[in-house]
PDB file of C-alpha atoms in Angstrom:
ATOM      1  CA  MET A1427     -75.245  90.398-104.123  1.00 37.00           C
ATOM      2  CA  SER A1428     -76.398  93.771-102.545  1.00 39.00           C
ATOM      3  CA  THR A1429     -73.797  95.753-100.571  1.00 37.00           C
ATOM      4  CA  MET A1430     -76.656  95.978 -97.901  1.00 41.00           C
ATOM      5  CA  TYR A1431     -75.399  92.580 -96.726  1.00 43.00           C
ATOM      6  CA  HIS A1432     -71.976  93.920 -95.626  1.00 44.00           C
ATOM      7  CA  THR A1433     -72.339  94.971 -92.005  1.00 48.00           C
ATOM      8  CA  ARG A1434     -71.846  98.778 -92.553  1.00 49.00           C
ATOM      9  CA  GLY A1435     -74.539  98.905 -95.247  1.00 49.00           C
ATOM     10  CA  PHE A1436     -77.021  96.785 -93.293  1.00 58.00           C
ATOM     11  CA  TRP A1437     -76.811  99.247 -90.149  1.00 65.00           C
ATOM     12  CA  TRP A1438     -77.196 102.185 -92.511  1.00 64.00           C
ATOM     13  CA  ALA A1439     -80.349 100.679 -93.931  1.00 62.00           C
ATOM     14  CA  LEU A1440     -81.533 100.027 -90.444  1.00 70.00           C
ATOM     15  CA  ILE A1441     -81.143 103.705 -89.680  1.00 77.00           C
ATOM     16  CA  LYS A1442     -82.975 104.788 -92.713  1.00 74.00           C
ATOM     17  CA  GLN A1443     -86.133 102.587 -92.087  1.00 79.00           C
ATOM     18  CA  PRO A1444     -86.376 102.295 -88.322  1.00 81.00           C
ATOM     19  CA  CYS A1445     -90.193 101.438 -88.158  1.00 81.00           C
ATOM     20  CA  TRP A1446     -89.918  98.634 -90.638  1.00 78.00           C
ATOM     21  CA  HIS A1447     -87.107  97.225 -88.706  1.00 80.00           C
ATOM     22  CA  LEU A1448     -88.732  97.420 -85.325  1.00 82.00           C
ATOM     23  CA  ARG A1449     -91.950  95.675 -86.775  1.00 84.00           C
ATOM     24  CA  GLU A1450     -90.014  92.888 -88.221  1.00 83.00           C
ATOM     25  CA  TRP A1451     -87.959  92.483 -85.008  1.00 84.00           C
ATOM     26  CA  ALA A1452     -91.192  92.096 -83.001  1.00 89.00           C
ATOM     27  CA  ARG A1453     -92.925  89.524 -85.366  1.00 92.00           C
ATOM     28  CA  ASN A1454     -90.278  87.659 -87.340  1.00 93.00           C
ATOM     29  CA  PRO A1455     -87.958  85.162 -85.626  1.00 96.00           C
ATOM     30  CA  ALA A1456     -85.941  84.853 -88.997  1.00 95.00           C
ATOM     31  CA  TYR A1457     -85.400  88.531 -88.930  1.00 92.00           C
ATOM     32  CA  ARG A1458     -84.014  88.573 -85.304  1.00 92.00           C
ATOM     33  CA  ALA A1459     -81.792  85.707 -86.417  1.00 95.00           C
ATOM     34  CA  LEU A1460     -80.537  87.809 -89.274  1.00 92.00           C
ATOM     35  CA  LEU A1461     -79.291  90.533 -86.920  1.00 89.00           C
ATOM     36  CA  ARG A1462     -77.694  87.972 -84.818  1.00 93.00           C
ATOM     37  CA  PHE A1463     -75.852  86.420 -87.799  1.00 95.00           C
ATOM     38  CA  HIS A1464     -74.629  89.701 -88.818  1.00 91.00           C
ATOM     39  CA  ARG A1465     -72.889  90.246 -85.410  1.00 91.00           C
ATOM     40  CA  GLN A1466     -71.648  86.578 -85.460  1.00 95.00           C
ATOM     41  CA  LEU A1467     -70.178  86.651 -89.026  1.00 94.00           C
ATOM     42  CA  ARG A1468     -68.889  90.274 -89.408  1.00 90.00           C
ATOM     43  CA  ARG A1469     -65.308  89.237 -88.586  1.00 92.00           C
ATOM     44  CA  VAL A1470     -65.341  85.931 -90.460  1.00 94.00           C
ATOM     45  CA  PRO A1471     -63.256  86.271 -93.745  1.00 94.00           C
ATOM     46  CA  ARG A1472     -65.148  85.713 -97.013  1.00 93.00           C
ATOM     47  CA  ARG A1473     -65.293  82.235 -98.467  1.00 93.00           C
ATOM     48  CA  THR A1474     -64.597  80.631 -95.076  1.00 95.00           C
ATOM     49  CA  ARG A1475     -66.727  77.824 -93.534  1.00 96.00           C
ATOM     50  CA  ALA A1476     -68.768  78.735 -90.538  1.00 97.00           C
ATOM     51  CA  GLU A1477     -71.814  77.522 -88.581  1.00 98.00           C
ATOM     52  CA  VAL A1478     -74.717  79.295 -87.223  1.00 98.00           C
ATOM     53  CA  VAL A1479     -77.866  78.058 -85.380  1.00 98.00           C
ATOM     54  CA  PHE A1480     -81.611  78.771 -86.055  1.00 98.00           C
ATOM     55  CA  ALA A1481     -84.542  77.139 -84.304  1.00 97.00           C
ATOM     56  CA  GLY A1482     -82.173  74.934 -82.411  1.00 97.00           C
ATOM     57  CA  ARG A1483     -80.552  73.482 -85.632  1.00 98.00           C
ATOM     58  CA  PRO A1484     -77.054  74.110 -86.988  1.00 98.00           C
ATOM     59  CA  ILE A1485     -76.572  75.557 -90.540  1.00 98.00           C
ATOM     60  CA  GLN A1486     -73.366  75.128 -92.304  1.00 98.00           C
ATOM     61  CA  LEU A1487     -72.233  77.992 -94.638  1.00 97.00           C
ATOM     62  CA  CYS A1488     -69.488  78.619 -97.047  1.00 96.00           C
ATOM     63  CA  ASP A1489     -69.430  82.381 -97.143  1.00 95.00           C
ATOM     64  CA  GLY A1490     -70.799  84.956 -94.701  1.00 94.00           C
ATOM     65  CA  PRO A1491     -72.088  87.866 -96.977  1.00 92.00           C
ATOM     66  CA  SER A1492     -73.780  85.544 -99.637  1.00 93.00           C
ATOM     67  CA  PHE A1493     -75.402  83.618 -96.705  1.00 96.00           C
ATOM     68  CA  LEU A1494     -76.876  86.737 -95.177  1.00 94.00           C
ATOM     69  CA  SER A1495     -78.178  87.969 -98.540  1.00 91.00           C
ATOM     70  CA  ALA A1496     -79.817  84.514 -99.224  1.00 95.00           C
ATOM     71  CA  TRP A1497     -81.130  84.443 -95.655  1.00 96.00           C
ATOM     72  CA  ASP A1498     -82.864  87.802 -96.127  1.00 92.00           C
ATOM     73  CA  GLU A1499     -84.351  86.618 -99.322  1.00 94.00           C
ATOM     74  CA  ILE A1500     -85.528  83.153 -98.316  1.00 97.00           C
ATOM     75  CA  PHE A1501     -86.265  83.355 -94.566  1.00 97.00           C
ATOM     76  CA  VAL A1502     -87.055  86.846 -93.946  1.00 93.00           C
ATOM     77  CA  ASN A1503     -88.810  87.957 -97.206  1.00 92.00           C
ATOM     78  CA  ARG A1504     -90.165  84.319 -97.794  1.00 96.00           C
ATOM     79  CA  THR A1505     -89.555  84.316-101.542  1.00 96.00           C
ATOM     80  CA  TYR A1506     -90.251  80.544-101.727  1.00 98.00           C
ATOM     81  CA  GLU A1507     -93.357  80.534 -99.609  1.00 98.00           C
ATOM     82  CA  ILE A1508     -96.278  78.865-101.407  1.00 97.00           C
ATOM     83  CA  PRO A1509     -99.851  77.882-100.712  1.00 96.00           C
ATOM     84  CA  VAL A1510     -99.782  74.253 -99.790  1.00 92.00           C
ATOM     85  CA  VAL A1511    -102.648  72.002-101.031  1.00 86.00           C
ATOM     86  CA  GLU A1512    -104.408  70.310 -98.171  1.00 88.00           C
ATOM     87  CA  GLY A1513    -103.863  66.652 -97.845  1.00 89.00           C
ATOM     88  CA  ARG A1514    -100.817  66.675-100.285  1.00 91.00           C
ATOM     89  CA  ILE A1515     -97.082  66.440 -99.391  1.00 95.00           C
ATOM     90  CA  PRO A1516     -95.488  69.326-101.273  1.00 97.00           C
ATOM     91  CA  CYS A1517     -92.374  68.874-103.608  1.00 98.00           C
ATOM     92  CA  LEU A1518     -89.589  71.210-104.250  1.00 98.00           C
ATOM     93  CA  VAL A1519     -87.042  70.805-106.981  1.00 98.00           C
ATOM     94  CA  ASP A1520     -84.100  73.002-106.481  1.00 98.00           C
ATOM     95  CA  ALA A1521     -81.786  73.670-109.480  1.00 98.00           C
ATOM     96  CA  GLY A1522     -78.854  75.624-108.039  1.00 96.00           C
ATOM     97  CA  ALA A1523     -79.213  74.423-104.439  1.00 97.00           C
ATOM     98  CA  ASN A1524     -76.130  76.129-102.915  1.00 97.00           C
ATOM     99  CA  ILE A1525     -76.140  75.214 -99.300  1.00 98.00           C
ATOM    100  CA  GLY A1526     -79.785  74.197 -99.346  1.00 98.00           C
ATOM    101  CA  LEU A1527     -81.425  77.270 -97.675  1.00 98.00           C
ATOM    102  CA  ALA A1528     -84.680  76.760 -99.748  1.00 98.00           C
ATOM    103  CA  ALA A1529     -84.946  73.384 -98.270  1.00 98.00           C
ATOM    104  CA  LEU A1530     -84.303  74.520 -94.730  1.00 98.00           C
ATOM    105  CA  PHE A1531     -86.908  77.276 -95.255  1.00 98.00           C
ATOM    106  CA  TRP A1532     -89.417  74.723 -96.314  1.00 98.00           C
ATOM    107  CA  LYS A1533     -88.578  72.288 -93.404  1.00 98.00           C
ATOM    108  CA  TRP A1534     -89.164  75.238 -91.013  1.00 98.00           C
ATOM    109  CA  ARG A1535     -92.268  76.395 -92.763  1.00 96.00           C
ATOM    110  CA  TYR A1536     -94.037  73.165 -93.739  1.00 96.00           C
ATOM    111  CA  GLY A1537     -92.333  70.256 -91.902  1.00 95.00           C
ATOM    112  CA  HIS A1538     -92.931  67.358 -94.188  1.00 95.00           C
ATOM    113  CA  PHE A1539     -92.165  67.737 -97.861  1.00 97.00           C
ATOM    114  CA  ARG A1540     -90.088  66.032-100.666  1.00 97.00           C
ATOM    115  CA  TYR A1541     -86.886  67.668-102.038  1.00 98.00           C
ATOM    116  CA  LEU A1542     -84.617  67.140-104.958  1.00 98.00           C
ATOM    117  CA  GLY A1543     -81.693  69.436-105.305  1.00 98.00           C
ATOM    118  CA  PHE A1544     -78.774  70.081-107.709  1.00 98.00           C
ATOM    119  CA  GLU A1545     -75.417  71.654-106.827  1.00 97.00           C
ATOM    120  CA  PRO A1546     -72.204  71.160-109.035  1.00 96.00           C
ATOM    121  CA  ASP A1547     -69.648  72.783-106.626  1.00 96.00           C
ATOM    122  CA  PRO A1548     -68.378  69.797-104.425  1.00 95.00           C
ATOM    123  CA  ALA A1549     -67.515  72.017-101.371  1.00 94.00           C
ATOM    124  CA  VAL A1550     -70.971  73.771-101.627  1.00 96.00           C
ATOM    125  CA  ALA A1551     -72.833  70.446-102.115  1.00 97.00           C
ATOM    126  CA  ALA A1552     -71.061  69.076 -98.982  1.00 96.00           C
ATOM    127  CA  CYS A1553     -72.485  71.976 -96.922  1.00 97.00           C
ATOM    128  CA  CYS A1554     -75.886  71.266 -98.484  1.00 97.00           C
ATOM    129  CA  ARG A1555     -75.864  67.647 -97.471  1.00 98.00           C
ATOM    130  CA  GLU A1556     -74.806  68.466 -94.038  1.00 98.00           C
ATOM    131  CA  ASN A1557     -77.708  70.813 -93.692  1.00 98.00           C
ATOM    132  CA  LEU A1558     -80.225  68.464 -95.074  1.00 98.00           C
ATOM    133  CA  ARG A1559     -79.126  65.760 -92.749  1.00 98.00           C
ATOM    134  CA  ALA A1560     -78.858  68.070 -89.688  1.00 98.00           C
ATOM    135  CA  TRP A1561     -82.509  69.442 -90.462  1.00 98.00           C
ATOM    136  CA  ARG A1562     -83.822  65.887 -91.452  1.00 98.00           C
ATOM    137  CA  VAL A1563     -85.078  66.915 -94.770  1.00 98.00           C
ATOM    138  CA  GLU A1564     -86.614  64.092 -96.828  1.00 95.00           C
ATOM    139  CA  GLY A1565     -84.633  64.213-100.125  1.00 96.00           C
ATOM    140  CA  GLU A1566     -81.156  64.518-101.707  1.00 96.00           C
ATOM    141  CA  VAL A1567     -78.792  66.776-103.549  1.00 98.00           C
ATOM    142  CA  THR A1568     -77.150  65.494-106.661  1.00 97.00           C
ATOM    143  CA  GLU A1569     -73.569  66.811-107.369  1.00 97.00           C
ATOM    144  CA  VAL A1570     -74.164  67.859-111.058  1.00 97.00           C
ATOM    145  CA  ALA A1571     -74.983  70.981-113.059  1.00 97.00           C
ATOM    146  CA  VAL A1572     -78.103  71.292-115.064  1.00 97.00           C
ATOM    147  CA  GLY A1573     -78.094  72.839-118.492  1.00 95.00           C
ATOM    148  CA  GLY A1574     -79.773  72.930-121.911  1.00 93.00           C
ATOM    149  CA  GLN A1575     -77.395  69.997-123.144  1.00 94.00           C
ATOM    150  CA  ALA A1576     -76.080  67.008-121.411  1.00 96.00           C
ATOM    151  CA  GLY A1577     -72.363  66.325-121.250  1.00 96.00           C
ATOM    152  CA  THR A1578     -69.503  68.129-119.435  1.00 95.00           C
ATOM    153  CA  ALA A1579     -68.560  71.665-118.922  1.00 94.00           C
ATOM    154  CA  GLU A1580     -66.134  73.941-117.352  1.00 94.00           C
ATOM    155  CA  PHE A1581     -67.355  75.256-113.946  1.00 94.00           C
ATOM    156  CA  GLN A1582     -65.946  78.353-112.269  1.00 91.00           C
ATOM    157  CA  ALA A1583     -66.355  78.084-108.506  1.00 90.00           C
ATOM    158  CA  ASP A1584     -66.362  81.172-106.436  1.00 87.00           C
ATOM    159  CA  GLY A1585     -66.703  79.564-102.867  1.00 84.00           C
ATOM    160  CA  ALA A1586     -69.963  81.389-102.341  1.00 83.00           C
ATOM    161  CA  ASP A1587     -73.241  81.706-104.483  1.00 83.00           C
ATOM    162  CA  GLY A1588     -71.856  82.815-107.806  1.00 82.00           C
ATOM    163  CA  GLY A1589     -70.257  79.608-109.204  1.00 86.00           C
ATOM    164  CA  ARG A1590     -71.292  79.100-112.820  1.00 88.00           C
ATOM    165  CA  LEU A1591     -70.863  77.155-116.014  1.00 90.00           C
ATOM    166  CA  LEU A1592     -68.492  78.816-118.497  1.00 86.00           C
ATOM    167  CA  ALA A1593     -70.352  79.189-121.898  1.00 73.00           C
ATOM    168  CA  GLY A1594     -68.808  79.300-125.216  1.00 61.00           C
ATOM    169  CA  ASP A1595     -65.211  80.790-125.333  1.00 53.00           C
ATOM    170  CA  ARG A1596     -65.485  82.439-121.898  1.00 59.00           C
ATOM    171  CA  LYS A1597     -62.416  81.834-119.767  1.00 61.00           C
ATOM    172  CA  ALA A1598     -62.337  81.401-115.981  1.00 56.00           C
ATOM    173  CA  SER A1599     -61.102  84.239-113.923  1.00 63.00           C
ATOM    174  CA  GLY A1600     -60.583  82.073-111.024  1.00 68.00           C
ATOM    175  CA  ARG A1601     -60.542  78.264-109.898  1.00 80.00           C
ATOM    176  CA  SER A1602     -62.406  76.188-112.470  1.00 89.00           C
ATOM    177  CA  PHE A1603     -62.933  72.463-113.107  1.00 91.00           C
ATOM    178  CA  THR A1604     -65.035  70.002-115.355  1.00 95.00           C
ATOM    179  CA  VAL A1605     -68.297  69.017-114.005  1.00 96.00           C
ATOM    180  CA  PRO A1606     -71.042  66.712-115.386  1.00 97.00           C
ATOM    181  CA  VAL A1607     -74.023  68.485-116.969  1.00 97.00           C
ATOM    182  CA  GLU A1608     -77.465  66.813-117.010  1.00 98.00           C
ATOM    183  CA  LEU A1609     -80.911  67.778-118.335  1.00 98.00           C
ATOM    184  CA  LEU A1610     -83.158  68.541-115.651  1.00 98.00           C
ATOM    185  CA  SER A1611     -86.119  67.164-117.441  1.00 98.00           C
ATOM    186  CA  ARG A1612     -84.682  63.753-116.921  1.00 97.00           C
ATOM    187  CA  HIS A1613     -84.995  64.041-113.169  1.00 97.00           C
ATOM    188  CA  LEU A1614     -88.441  65.704-112.756  1.00 97.00           C
ATOM    189  CA  PRO A1615     -90.952  63.902-110.497  1.00 97.00           C
ATOM    190  CA  PRO A1616     -94.500  63.635-111.885  1.00 97.00           C
ATOM    191  CA  GLU A1617     -95.774  66.533-109.675  1.00 96.00           C
ATOM    192  CA  ILE A1618     -93.812  69.701-108.569  1.00 98.00           C
ATOM    193  CA  ASP A1619     -95.318  72.287-106.341  1.00 98.00           C
ATOM    194  CA  LEU A1620     -92.272  74.633-106.717  1.00 98.00           C
ATOM    195  CA  LEU A1621     -89.478  74.481-109.167  1.00 98.00           C
ATOM    196  CA  LYS A1622     -86.572  76.825-108.490  1.00 98.00           C
ATOM    197  CA  ILE A1623     -83.967  77.549-111.196  1.00 98.00           C
ATOM    198  CA  ASP A1624     -80.961  79.693-110.007  1.00 95.00           C
ATOM    199  CA  VAL A1625     -78.060  78.460-112.300  1.00 94.00           C
ATOM    200  CA  GLU A1626     -76.135  81.625-112.736  1.00 87.00           C
ATOM    201  CA  GLY A1627     -76.576  82.188-116.607  1.00 84.00           C
ATOM    202  CA  ALA A1628     -77.750  78.759-117.674  1.00 90.00           C
ATOM    203  CA  GLU A1629     -81.302  79.306-117.054  1.00 94.00           C
ATOM    204  CA  GLY A1630     -82.265  79.891-120.686  1.00 93.00           C
ATOM    205  CA  GLY A1631     -81.050  76.367-121.710  1.00 93.00           C
ATOM    206  CA  VAL A1632     -82.786  74.794-118.773  1.00 96.00           C
ATOM    207  CA  ILE A1633     -86.157  76.368-119.530  1.00 96.00           C
ATOM    208  CA  GLN A1634     -85.919  75.298-123.255  1.00 95.00           C
ATOM    209  CA  ASP A1635     -85.314  71.652-122.104  1.00 97.00           C
ATOM    210  CA  LEU A1636     -88.361  71.799-119.626  1.00 97.00           C
ATOM    211  CA  LEU A1637     -90.891  73.273-122.020  1.00 97.00           C
ATOM    212  CA  PRO A1638     -92.478  69.749-122.882  1.00 97.00           C
ATOM    213  CA  PHE A1639     -92.688  68.973-119.111  1.00 98.00           C
ATOM    214  CA  LEU A1640     -94.216  72.225-117.643  1.00 98.00           C
ATOM    215  CA  ALA A1641     -97.583  70.632-117.132  1.00 97.00           C
ATOM    216  CA  ARG A1642     -95.957  68.941-113.995  1.00 98.00           C
ATOM    217  CA  VAL A1643     -94.954  72.275-112.419  1.00 98.00           C
ATOM    218  CA  ARG A1644     -97.325  74.267-110.304  1.00 98.00           C
ATOM    219  CA  LEU A1645     -95.169  77.158-109.418  1.00 98.00           C
ATOM    220  CA  LEU A1646     -91.844  78.228-111.043  1.00 98.00           C
ATOM    221  CA  PHE A1647     -89.152  80.620-109.827  1.00 98.00           C
ATOM    222  CA  VAL A1648     -86.234  81.614-112.153  1.00 97.00           C
ATOM    223  CA  GLU A1649     -83.308  83.959-111.092  1.00 94.00           C
ATOM    224  CA  TRP A1650     -82.604  85.227-114.740  1.00 92.00           C
ATOM    225  CA  HIS A1651     -79.018  86.557-115.237  1.00 88.00           C
ATOM    226  CA  SER A1652     -78.623  88.917-118.224  1.00 81.00           C
ATOM    227  CA  ARG A1653     -75.481  89.371-120.348  1.00 76.00           C
ATOM    228  CA  PRO A1654     -75.320  92.230-123.054  1.00 73.00           C
ATOM    229  CA  GLY A1655     -76.092  91.126-126.604  1.00 70.00           C
ATOM    230  CA  GLU A1656     -77.698  87.773-125.354  1.00 70.00           C
ATOM    231  CA  PRO A1657     -81.478  87.870-125.776  1.00 65.00           C
ATOM    232  CA  GLY A1658     -83.595  85.187-124.184  1.00 87.00           C
ATOM    233  CA  PHE A1659     -85.533  86.708-121.260  1.00 90.00           C
ATOM    234  CA  GLY A1660     -88.445  87.913-123.373  1.00 92.00           C
ATOM    235  CA  GLN A1661     -88.692  84.488-125.248  1.00 93.00           C
ATOM    236  CA  ALA A1662     -88.638  82.693-121.852  1.00 94.00           C
ATOM    237  CA  VAL A1663     -91.571  84.871-120.474  1.00 96.00           C
ATOM    238  CA  ALA A1664     -93.587  84.369-123.765  1.00 96.00           C
ATOM    239  CA  GLN A1665     -93.086  80.499-123.561  1.00 96.00           C
ATOM    240  CA  LEU A1666     -94.005  80.256-119.951  1.00 97.00           C
ATOM    241  CA  GLU A1667     -97.182  82.364-120.670  1.00 97.00           C
ATOM    242  CA  ALA A1668     -98.014  79.996-123.684  1.00 97.00           C
ATOM    243  CA  ALA A1669     -97.567  77.099-121.174  1.00 97.00           C
ATOM    244  CA  GLY A1670    -100.299  78.489-118.906  1.00 97.00           C
ATOM    245  CA  PHE A1671     -98.462  80.593-116.376  1.00 98.00           C
ATOM    246  CA  ASP A1672     -98.935  84.252-115.343  1.00 98.00           C
ATOM    247  CA  CYS A1673     -95.379  85.835-115.069  1.00 98.00           C
ATOM    248  CA  TYR A1674     -94.392  88.378-112.443  1.00 97.00           C
ATOM    249  CA  VAL A1675     -91.024  90.163-112.903  1.00 95.00           C
ATOM    250  CA  GLN A1676     -88.963  91.726-110.132  1.00 91.00           C
ATOM    251  CA  ALA A1677     -85.636  93.543-110.686  1.00 81.00           C
ATOM    252  CA  ALA A1678     -83.195  92.036-108.178  1.00 79.00           C
ATOM    253  CA  ALA A1679     -79.979  93.751-109.366  1.00 76.00           C
ATOM    254  CA  GLY A1680     -78.959  96.054-112.255  1.00 73.00           C
ATOM    255  CA  PRO A1681     -77.837  99.542-113.181  1.00 74.00           C
ATOM    256  CA  PRO A1682     -80.046 102.474-111.893  1.00 76.00           C
ATOM    257  CA  ARG A1683     -79.291 104.391-115.031  1.00 79.00           C
ATOM    258  CA  PRO A1684     -78.811 101.901-117.861  1.00 76.00           C
ATOM    259  CA  PHE A1685     -78.689 104.693-120.445  1.00 76.00           C
ATOM    260  CA  LEU A1686     -75.626 106.076-118.938  1.00 77.00           C
ATOM    261  CA  THR A1687     -73.683 102.938-117.610  1.00 69.00           C
ATOM    262  CA  THR A1688     -74.049  99.221-117.420  1.00 67.00           C
ATOM    263  CA  PRO A1689     -71.634  97.805-114.734  1.00 65.00           C
ATOM    264  CA  PHE A1690     -70.866  93.987-114.740  1.00 63.00           C
ATOM    265  CA  VAL A1691     -71.277  91.883-111.741  1.00 60.00           C
ATOM    266  CA  ASN A1692     -69.777  88.444-112.207  1.00 62.00           C
ATOM    267  CA  THR A1693     -70.102  89.168-116.064  1.00 69.00           C
ATOM    268  CA  PHE A1694     -73.814  89.884-115.748  1.00 76.00           C
ATOM    269  CA  THR A1695     -75.501  93.167-116.263  1.00 78.00           C
ATOM    270  CA  GLN A1696     -78.706  92.551-114.323  1.00 81.00           C
ATOM    271  CA  GLN A1697     -80.440  89.974-112.385  1.00 87.00           C
ATOM    272  CA  ILE A1698     -84.236  89.383-112.630  1.00 90.00           C
ATOM    273  CA  ASN A1699     -86.476  87.404-110.391  1.00 95.00           C
ATOM    274  CA  LEU A1700     -89.222  85.729-112.296  1.00 96.00           C
ATOM    275  CA  HIS A1701     -92.181  84.167-110.687  1.00 98.00           C
ATOM    276  CA  ALA A1702     -94.386  82.012-112.734  1.00 98.00           C
ATOM    277  CA  VAL A1703     -97.875  81.152-111.325  1.00 98.00           C
ATOM    278  CA  ARG A1704    -100.753  79.213-112.704  1.00 96.00           C
ATOM    279  CA  PRO A1705    -103.999  81.425-112.557  1.00 91.00           C
TER     280      PRO A1705
END
């Protein structure tokens, strides 16, 4: 998560880009809400339950800074906005739902749609269910992890947006517990307008599982997390292109000078946003 979403860094960014901020303030209600949320949450301790309100509806959250970061990405920058096919009810499959902000954005943007979410952290999934209910989203969130192999695995919870499965011999650095892991392919509906995968390092296995079923997917978003010495991103892009997608890559987080230093954030060296679009 960018340090911009701590209050001090946010206001510094506003000073550096005043014209952009004034334009967004004038035209974007989600941006005006972001400024209000910053003021509201700046004294709330991290990993503490809180509630904010947008468009007359409450939103339950588990952690202030990660919520602000996700709100900026999803509501302000509209990462998950798609062209909706006329006469069709869109479908969103959300692997790594967290508190359900992607679903709330679609509710605000499109009104009626079908939703299927997956979130293994019980506390975070409870927030998600409350939000889906308060916003009257047609769908459900299933309290399981998704991965490349079904079974059970150790899950490290962080009380925010960085909970992840512990692969191989990695040991938990905080609270951890065993969660069920299921294959996402077994849950896919026949037609999916957007498949979102944000599973904190398990995305390679999920994509391998989905390869025979990608014809059902119109648009795909993957938040890819890289670890040193673990290839896979190039392979995933090649496989998606072979399945008929055009792939667009955006660097979300990573070292500015990788030749000199490669810092770790939650055991990852970089985060890449991958958008796969059918031409």
